[in-house]
Structure formats: structure tokens, C-alpha cells
PDB file of C-alpha atoms in Angstrom:
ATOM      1  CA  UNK A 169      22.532  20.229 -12.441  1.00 49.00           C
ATOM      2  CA  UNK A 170      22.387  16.624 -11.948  1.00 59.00           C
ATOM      3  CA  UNK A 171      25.512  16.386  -9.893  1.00 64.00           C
ATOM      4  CA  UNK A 172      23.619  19.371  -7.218  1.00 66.00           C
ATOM      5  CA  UNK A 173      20.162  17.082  -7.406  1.00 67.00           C
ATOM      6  CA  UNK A 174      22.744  14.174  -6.472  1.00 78.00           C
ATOM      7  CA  UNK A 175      24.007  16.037  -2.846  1.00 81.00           C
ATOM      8  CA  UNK A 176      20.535  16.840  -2.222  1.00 89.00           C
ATOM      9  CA  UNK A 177      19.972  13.289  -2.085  1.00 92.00           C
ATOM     10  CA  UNK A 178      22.802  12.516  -0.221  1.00 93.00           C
ATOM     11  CA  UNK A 179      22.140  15.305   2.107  1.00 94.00           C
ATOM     12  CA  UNK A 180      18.484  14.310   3.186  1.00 95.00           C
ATOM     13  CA  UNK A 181      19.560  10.482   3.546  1.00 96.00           C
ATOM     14  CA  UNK A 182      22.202  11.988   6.293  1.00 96.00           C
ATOM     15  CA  UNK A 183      19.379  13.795   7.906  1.00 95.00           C
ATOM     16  CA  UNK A 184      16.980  10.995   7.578  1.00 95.00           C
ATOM     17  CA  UNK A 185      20.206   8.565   8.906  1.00 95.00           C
ATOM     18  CA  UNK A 186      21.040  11.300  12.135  1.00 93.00           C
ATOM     19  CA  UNK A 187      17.041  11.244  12.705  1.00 91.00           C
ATOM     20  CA  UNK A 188      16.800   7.447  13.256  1.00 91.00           C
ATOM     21  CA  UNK A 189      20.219   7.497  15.284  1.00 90.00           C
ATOM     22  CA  UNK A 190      18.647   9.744  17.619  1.00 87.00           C
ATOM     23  CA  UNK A 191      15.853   7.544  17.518  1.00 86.00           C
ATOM     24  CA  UNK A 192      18.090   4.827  18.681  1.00 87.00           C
ATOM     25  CA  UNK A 193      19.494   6.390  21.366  1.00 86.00           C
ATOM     26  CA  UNK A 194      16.263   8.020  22.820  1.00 77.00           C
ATOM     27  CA  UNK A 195      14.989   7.093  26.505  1.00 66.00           C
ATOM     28  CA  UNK A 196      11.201   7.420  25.092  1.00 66.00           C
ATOM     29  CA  UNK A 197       9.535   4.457  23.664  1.00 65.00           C
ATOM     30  CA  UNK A 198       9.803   4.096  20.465  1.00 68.00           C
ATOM     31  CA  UNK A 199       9.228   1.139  17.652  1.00 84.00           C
ATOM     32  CA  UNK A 200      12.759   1.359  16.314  1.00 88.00           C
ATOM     33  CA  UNK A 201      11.858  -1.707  14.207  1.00 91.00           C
ATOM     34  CA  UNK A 202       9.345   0.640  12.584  1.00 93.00           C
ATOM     35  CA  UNK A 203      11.630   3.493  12.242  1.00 92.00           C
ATOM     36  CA  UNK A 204      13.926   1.768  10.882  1.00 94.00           C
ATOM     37  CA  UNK A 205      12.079   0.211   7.954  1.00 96.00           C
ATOM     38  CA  UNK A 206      10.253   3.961   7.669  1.00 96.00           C
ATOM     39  CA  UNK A 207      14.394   5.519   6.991  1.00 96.00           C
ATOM     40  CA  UNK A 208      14.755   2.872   4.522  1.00 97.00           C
ATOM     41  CA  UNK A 209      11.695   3.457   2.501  1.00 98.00           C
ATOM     42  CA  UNK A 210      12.504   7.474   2.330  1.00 97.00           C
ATOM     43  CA  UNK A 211      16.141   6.200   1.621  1.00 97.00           C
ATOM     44  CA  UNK A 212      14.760   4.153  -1.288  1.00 97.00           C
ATOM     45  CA  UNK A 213      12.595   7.209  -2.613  1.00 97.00           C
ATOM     46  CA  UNK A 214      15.162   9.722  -2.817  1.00 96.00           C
ATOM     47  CA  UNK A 215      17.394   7.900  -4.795  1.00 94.00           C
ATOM     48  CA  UNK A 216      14.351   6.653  -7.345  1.00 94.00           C
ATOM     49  CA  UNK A 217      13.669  10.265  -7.474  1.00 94.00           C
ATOM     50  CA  UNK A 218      16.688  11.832  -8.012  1.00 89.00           C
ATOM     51  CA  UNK A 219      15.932  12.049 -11.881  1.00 88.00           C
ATOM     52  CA  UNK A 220      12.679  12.770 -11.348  1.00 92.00           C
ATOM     53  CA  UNK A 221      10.695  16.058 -11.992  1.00 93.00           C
ATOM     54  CA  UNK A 222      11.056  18.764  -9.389  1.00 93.00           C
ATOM     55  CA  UNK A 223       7.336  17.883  -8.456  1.00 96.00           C
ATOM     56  CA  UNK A 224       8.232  14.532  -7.571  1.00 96.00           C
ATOM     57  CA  UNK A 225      11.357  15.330  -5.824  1.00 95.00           C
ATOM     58  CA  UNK A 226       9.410  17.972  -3.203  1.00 96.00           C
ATOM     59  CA  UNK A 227       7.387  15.628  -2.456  1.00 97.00           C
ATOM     60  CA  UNK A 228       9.730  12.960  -0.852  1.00 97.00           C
ATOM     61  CA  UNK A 229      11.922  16.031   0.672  1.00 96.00           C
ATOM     62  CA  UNK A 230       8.604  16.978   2.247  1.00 96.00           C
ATOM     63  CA  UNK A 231       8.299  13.393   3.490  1.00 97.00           C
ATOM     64  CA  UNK A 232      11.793  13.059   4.649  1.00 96.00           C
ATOM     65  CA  UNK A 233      11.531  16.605   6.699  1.00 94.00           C
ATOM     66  CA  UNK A 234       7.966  15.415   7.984  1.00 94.00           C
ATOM     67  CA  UNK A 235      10.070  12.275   9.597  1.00 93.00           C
ATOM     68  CA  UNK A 236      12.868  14.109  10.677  1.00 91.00           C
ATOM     69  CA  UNK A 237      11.927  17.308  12.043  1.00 86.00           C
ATOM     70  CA  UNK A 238       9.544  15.469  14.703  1.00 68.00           C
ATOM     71  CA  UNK A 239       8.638  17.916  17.343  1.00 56.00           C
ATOM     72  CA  UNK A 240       9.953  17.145  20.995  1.00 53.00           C
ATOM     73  CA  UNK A 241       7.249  17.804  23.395  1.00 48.00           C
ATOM     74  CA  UNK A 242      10.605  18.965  25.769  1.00 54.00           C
ATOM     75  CA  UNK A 243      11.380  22.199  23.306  1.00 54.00           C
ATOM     76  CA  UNK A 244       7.754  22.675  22.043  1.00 53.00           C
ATOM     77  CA  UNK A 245       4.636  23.314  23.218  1.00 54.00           C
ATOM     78  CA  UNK A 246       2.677  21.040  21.060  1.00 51.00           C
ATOM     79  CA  UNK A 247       3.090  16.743  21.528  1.00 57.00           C
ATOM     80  CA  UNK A 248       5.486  14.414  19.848  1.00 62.00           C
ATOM     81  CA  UNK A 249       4.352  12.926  16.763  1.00 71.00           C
ATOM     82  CA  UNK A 250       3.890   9.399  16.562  1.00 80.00           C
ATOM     83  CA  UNK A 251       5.809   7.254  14.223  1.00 87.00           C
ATOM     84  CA  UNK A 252       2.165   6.068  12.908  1.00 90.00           C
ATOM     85  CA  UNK A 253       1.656   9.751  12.049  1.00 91.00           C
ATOM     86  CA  UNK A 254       5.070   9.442   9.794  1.00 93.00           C
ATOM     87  CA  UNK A 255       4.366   5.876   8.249  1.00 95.00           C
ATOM     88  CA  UNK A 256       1.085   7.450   6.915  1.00 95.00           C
ATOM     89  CA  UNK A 257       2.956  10.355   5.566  1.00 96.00           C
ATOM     90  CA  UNK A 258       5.555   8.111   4.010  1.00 97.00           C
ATOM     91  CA  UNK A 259       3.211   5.706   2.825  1.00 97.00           C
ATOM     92  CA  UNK A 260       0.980   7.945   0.856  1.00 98.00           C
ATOM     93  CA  UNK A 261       3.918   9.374  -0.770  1.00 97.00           C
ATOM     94  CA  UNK A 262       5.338   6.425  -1.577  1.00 97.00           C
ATOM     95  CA  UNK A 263       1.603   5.167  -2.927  1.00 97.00           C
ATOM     96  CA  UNK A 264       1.358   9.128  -4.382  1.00 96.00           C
ATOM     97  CA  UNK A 265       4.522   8.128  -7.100  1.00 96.00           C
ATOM     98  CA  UNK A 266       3.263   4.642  -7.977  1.00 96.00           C
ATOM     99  CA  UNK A 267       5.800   2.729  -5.738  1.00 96.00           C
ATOM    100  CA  UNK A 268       3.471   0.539  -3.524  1.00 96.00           C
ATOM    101  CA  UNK A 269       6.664  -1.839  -3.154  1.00 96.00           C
ATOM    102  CA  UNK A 270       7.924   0.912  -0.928  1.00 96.00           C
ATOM    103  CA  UNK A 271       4.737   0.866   1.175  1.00 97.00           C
ATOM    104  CA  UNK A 272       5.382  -0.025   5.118  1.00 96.00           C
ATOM    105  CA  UNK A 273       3.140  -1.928   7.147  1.00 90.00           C
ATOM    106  CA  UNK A 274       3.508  -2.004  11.303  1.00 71.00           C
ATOM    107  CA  UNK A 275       3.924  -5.655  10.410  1.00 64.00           C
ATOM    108  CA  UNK A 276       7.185  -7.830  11.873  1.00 51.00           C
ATOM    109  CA  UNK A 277       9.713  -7.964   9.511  1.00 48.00           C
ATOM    110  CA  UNK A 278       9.896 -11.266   7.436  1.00 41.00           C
ATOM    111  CA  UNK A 279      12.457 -12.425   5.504  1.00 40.00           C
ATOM    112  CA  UNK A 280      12.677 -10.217   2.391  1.00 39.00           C
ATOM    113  CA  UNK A 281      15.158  -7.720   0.946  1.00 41.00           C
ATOM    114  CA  UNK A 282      13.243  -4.735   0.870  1.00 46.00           C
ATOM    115  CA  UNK A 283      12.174  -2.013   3.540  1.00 46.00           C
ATOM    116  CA  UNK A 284       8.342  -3.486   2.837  1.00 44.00           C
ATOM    117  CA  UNK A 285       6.218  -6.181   4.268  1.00 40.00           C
ATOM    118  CA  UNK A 286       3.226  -5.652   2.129  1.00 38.00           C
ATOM    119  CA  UNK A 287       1.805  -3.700  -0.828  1.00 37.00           C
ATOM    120  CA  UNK A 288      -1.468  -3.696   0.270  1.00 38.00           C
ATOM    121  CA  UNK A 289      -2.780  -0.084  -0.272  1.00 36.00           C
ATOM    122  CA  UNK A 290      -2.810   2.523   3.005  1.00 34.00           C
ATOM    123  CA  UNK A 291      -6.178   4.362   1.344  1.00 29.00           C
TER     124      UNK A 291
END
């Protein structure tokens, strides 16, 4: 069981990986800087989770899928999210399972190892 929960990891951080390479090499506007820290936080949940209970688990694949199934206002009728709309969703469910540490702010990146700037809460 543990070795299937293991691929399901591995599997979302591909799609949350192909997500911010098309990200990258999109003509729209977008705050890759933000993107980028927003991939590693979800990156950073699903392996802390990958022991975790099922509950836990669903919650940061519904995160991940929230980030990477953005809708493209080309192939649907309804508007492209913002990244600000994905930060909150990735923010509460990082705040949801007690890791504030994984928390992103909009902030410029300092000079710290981990995908956060700040802890401060997003509620």
C-alpha cells in the first residue's frame, strides 16, 4: 500500500511540475515568481502527507488539481483563475494541516531555504 501512496505522490508533483512549465512558457502575464514558490509548497505537502490519513492526503490532491487544472479562458467559457485564487487555496490547506511554515505570501523572495516568506496566518 505504501509503495502505491508513494507514485501518487510522485505522480501529482509531475502534474504540479508540467503545470508550472506551462506556466513558464505562457504568453499571458503571469507572476512566475509566485507560481513557482506556490509548486513548491504543494511539492512540500505531498511528500509530508504521504503517510498521512486518507483525509489528509485528499486534501492536498484537491489543492494540487485546484492549481493545475486552471481553466483557459481560450477552451472554456468561464475566465482564467488567478494565481491569488490558488495561493489562497494552497494556503488554507497548508494552514488546514498545521503547517503554517508552508504558508506563501505574494512577498519577494528573501534569502531562506524554504518555499515561504512568512507564517503569518491567511485567515
Amino acid at each position: 500500500m505504501h509503495r502505491g501512496l508513494e507514485h501518487d505522490t510522485e505522480v501529482l508533483i509531475r502534474q504540479v511540475d508540467g503545470h508550472l512549465a506551462t506556466l513558464r512558457t505562457a504568453r499571458g502575464r503571469h507572476d512566475l515568481a509566485l507560481a513557482e514558490r506556490l509548486a513548491a509548497s504543494l511539492r512540500h505537502l505531498l511528500r509530508a502527507t504521504t503517510d498521512a490519513c486518507a483525509a489528509d492526503r485528499a486534501r492536498v490532491r484537491a489543492a494540487v488539481h485546484y492549481f493545475v487544472l486552471r481553466r483557459d479562458a481560450r477552451y472554456d467559457r468561464l475566465p482564467v483563475r488567478s494565481l491569488a485564487s490558488d495561493q489562497r487555496v494552497i494556503n488554507e490547506t497548508a494552514q488546514r494541516l498545521g503547517r503554517a511554515d508552508l504558508i506563501v505570501t505574494a512577498d519577494v523572495p528573501t534569502q531562506h531555504s524554504g518555499p515561504v516568506q512568512s507564517a503569518r496566518s491567511v485567515f
